[in-house]
Amino acid sequence: MFALEGLAKTYGAREVLRVEELSFPAGLIHGLMGPSGAGKSTLLRLLNLLETPTAGRILYRGLDVGRYGSRLELRRRMAMVFQKPVLFDGTVFDNVAYGLKVRGLRNPVVREKVTDTLRAVGLEYLEKAQARTLSGGEAQRVALARALVIEPDVLLLDEPTSNLDPHNVALLEDLIRGTNGGRGSTVILVTHNVFQAERLTDRVVFMCDGRVVEEGPTAEVFTSPREERTRAFIRGDMVY
Amino acid sequence: MQAFNLVIGRDPALMQIIRLSLQVSGLAVCLAALAGIPLGTWLGLRPARQVRWPALFIYTFMGLPPVLVGLLVYLLLSSQGLLGVLNLLFSPTAMVIAQTVLALPIVTGLTMVAVRGKDREIRDTAVSLGAGGWQVALTVVRETRVAIVGAVVAGAGRALAEVGAVMMVGGNIEGKTRVMTTAIVLETRRGNFEMAIGLGLVLLALAFVINALLYRLQGVNAD
Ligand SMILES: Nc1ncnc2c1ncn2[C@@H]1O[C@H](COP(=O)(O)OP(=O)(O)OP(=O)(O)O)[C@@H](O)[C@H]1O
Ligand SMILES: [Mg+2]
């Protein structure tokens, strides 16, 4: 789905990301792991075309996104849930409908899709609630619903379950799996939780200090990590 | 008390003054909002260092003395001026132009500051969800509407309260270009303090009503 070539991102004098070569095959759930500040969110923002790389390029289905005519059109095939989701002023319904409305979908279609998606995340009873009044976990589920309702080809998730109770974690994991299985969406999921990565992902990428340390099929990487840093990270994470 | 009787007494000349005040300032604020909100939003969405000069320019104009604006518009509209052929000097249109020039930097500047101060995440979220340039701008305006209405309120206050500019380009002609502020100046000079106070109270009451209406527009109901 994505292939990165010599991709780098620099803020000021600091290089926060450098990935020589990495690909995210289509149709899979990819886990993105690594310590805080490793550059995971930065990578997702680059893939979502919210940032421009300082060097290198991103290929989307073999197309160089830098040369692609319309970033908007490309971006509309993806959906992202931010690490700190921001909800718009308005009702839960308005928030979930946003991505569909800007794509010019007709109102009855929007209504149907939004209702279905809210039901799927277990928030149909909050449809008319003001988004500002939601609890952290509710807000996070609205943010996920807002991305899922778009039915994107690529779903970028930055720690989407960090605020949720175990029941809702399980619910959202099912949803993510369903989107991947049903629609064949490619999912790239940032998570700090090794168990979640094991449950959910087909492949994982370990990052550290802006570099990819190790990547491969999840089972393989977890049972026999090649790199000492990966091993340490997994061990450290096992604590919780 | 006599002041109030004079005012409430539906004196046709007085009603005319009040009506003209509202028309001139109202139109000026509408024009300033129509131009200033989009302009301020556009400026606010650009990176700050790209718009440093326009921003400085606008901040300076926010504090421009009304008489100076009066002078500039006067020169522009006088028979030798650039727009002299239009013959607009000493007409309500000239007053609208002067007050628009006064209110525009305020609406633009405060809108710009409000939009710039809005969390970057709001924009990123809109962009990420597939909003195009216009849709992003509209979303940011909607999210910032409380502060933007505040900007319009400040602009309205400026227009309604100033006296120097309308005096110069309008000429305070009875029945034609006399508005509340210029009438207050005149009545005070003549020693008609009751009349001046009465007009002042009407001005105050109007400001209150207008602000109450704008306050509702802010939709401060989420709290
Ligand atoms: N806009 C920015 N300006 C300057 N530095 C930034 C910016 N965005 C990110 N960084 C820096 O880049 C580095 C990587 O940040 P990033 O958010 O990608 O980390 P992360 O892997 O997502 O970490 P976490 O697990 O804590 O979310 C951090 O050191 C951060 O301070
Ligand atoms: Mg992060």
PDB file of C-alpha atoms and ligand atoms in Angstrom, chain A residues 11 14 16 34-43 51 83 158-159 190 192, ligand 1:
ATOM      1  CA  TYR A  11      12.273  19.871  12.652  1.00  0.00           C
ATOM      2  CA  ARG A  14      16.711  17.889  14.589  1.00  0.00           C
ATOM      3  CA  VAL A  16      13.176  13.033  14.049  1.00  0.00           C
ATOM      4  CA  GLY A  34       8.597   1.888  19.876  1.00  0.00           C
ATOM      5  CA  PRO A  35       9.426   4.123  22.805  1.00  0.00           C
ATOM      6  CA  SER A  36       8.048   7.598  23.269  1.00  0.00           C
ATOM      7  CA  GLY A  37       9.545  10.068  20.819  1.00  0.00           C
ATOM      8  CA  ALA A  38      10.516   7.343  18.353  1.00  0.00           C
ATOM      9  CA  GLY A  39       8.711   9.131  15.528  1.00  0.00           C
ATOM     10  CA  LYS A  40       5.592   6.974  15.238  1.00  0.00           C
ATOM     11  CA  SER A  41       3.122   9.854  15.138  1.00  0.00           C
ATOM     12  CA  THR A  42       5.390  11.751  12.777  1.00  0.00           C
ATOM     13  CA  LEU A  43       5.368   8.804  10.392  1.00  0.00           C
ATOM     14  CA  GLU A  51       3.498  16.907   6.717  1.00  0.00           C
ATOM     15  CA  GLN A  83      -3.169  10.455  19.325  1.00  0.00           C
ATOM     16  CA  ASP A 158      -2.494   6.526  16.701  1.00  0.00           C
ATOM     17  CA  GLU A 159      -3.076   4.675  19.975  1.00  0.00           C
ATOM     18  CA  VAL A 190       0.419   2.695  16.733  1.00  0.00           C
ATOM     19  CA  HIS A 192       2.390   0.598  23.162  1.00  0.00           C
TER      20      HIS A 192
HETATM   21  N1  LIG C   1       5.994  19.905  15.123  1.00  0.00           N
HETATM   22  C1  LIG C   1       7.099  19.498  15.744  1.00  0.00           C
HETATM   23  N2  LIG C   1       8.107  20.359  15.979  1.00  0.00           N
HETATM   24  C2  LIG C   1       9.241  19.966  16.583  1.00  0.00           C
HETATM   25  N3  LIG C   1       9.470  18.736  17.013  1.00  0.00           N
HETATM   26  C3  LIG C   1       8.518  17.808  16.823  1.00  0.00           C
HETATM   27  C4  LIG C   1       7.280  18.144  16.180  1.00  0.00           C
HETATM   28  N4  LIG C   1       6.525  17.027  16.109  1.00  0.00           N
HETATM   29  C5  LIG C   1       7.253  16.060  16.710  1.00  0.00           C
HETATM   30  N5  LIG C   1       8.450  16.517  17.125  1.00  0.00           N
HETATM   31  C6  LIG C   1       9.500  15.729  17.781  1.00  0.00           C
HETATM   32  O1  LIG C   1       9.719  14.583  17.027  1.00  0.00           O
HETATM   33  C7  LIG C   1       9.961  13.454  17.855  1.00  0.00           C
HETATM   34  C8  LIG C   1       9.037  12.332  17.465  1.00  0.00           C
HETATM   35  O2  LIG C   1       7.723  12.686  17.814  1.00  0.00           O
HETATM   36  P1  LIG C   1       6.490  11.712  17.611  1.00  0.00           P
HETATM   37  O3  LIG C   1       5.285  12.435  18.052  1.00  0.00           O
HETATM   38  O4  LIG C   1       6.505  11.203  16.238  1.00  0.00           O
HETATM   39  O5  LIG C   1       6.842  10.548  18.647  1.00  0.00           O
HETATM   40  P2  LIG C   1       5.997   9.257  18.987  1.00  0.00           P
HETATM   41  O6  LIG C   1       6.804   8.089  18.574  1.00  0.00           O
HETATM   42  O7  LIG C   1       4.636   9.362  18.430  1.00  0.00           O
HETATM   43  O8  LIG C   1       5.971   9.316  20.575  1.00  0.00           O
HETATM   44  P3  LIG C   1       4.769   8.950  21.616  1.00  0.00           P
HETATM   45  O9  LIG C   1       4.794   7.477  21.795  1.00  0.00           O
HETATM   46  O10 LIG C   1       5.170   9.642  22.868  1.00  0.00           O
HETATM   47  O11 LIG C   1       3.516   9.464  21.033  1.00  0.00           O
HETATM   48  C9  LIG C   1       9.742  13.907  19.296  1.00  0.00           C
HETATM   49  O12 LIG C   1      10.986  14.050  19.908  1.00  0.00           O
HETATM   50  C10 LIG C   1       9.062  15.251  19.161  1.00  0.00           C
HETATM   51  O13 LIG C   1       9.488  16.124  20.158  1.00  0.00           O
END
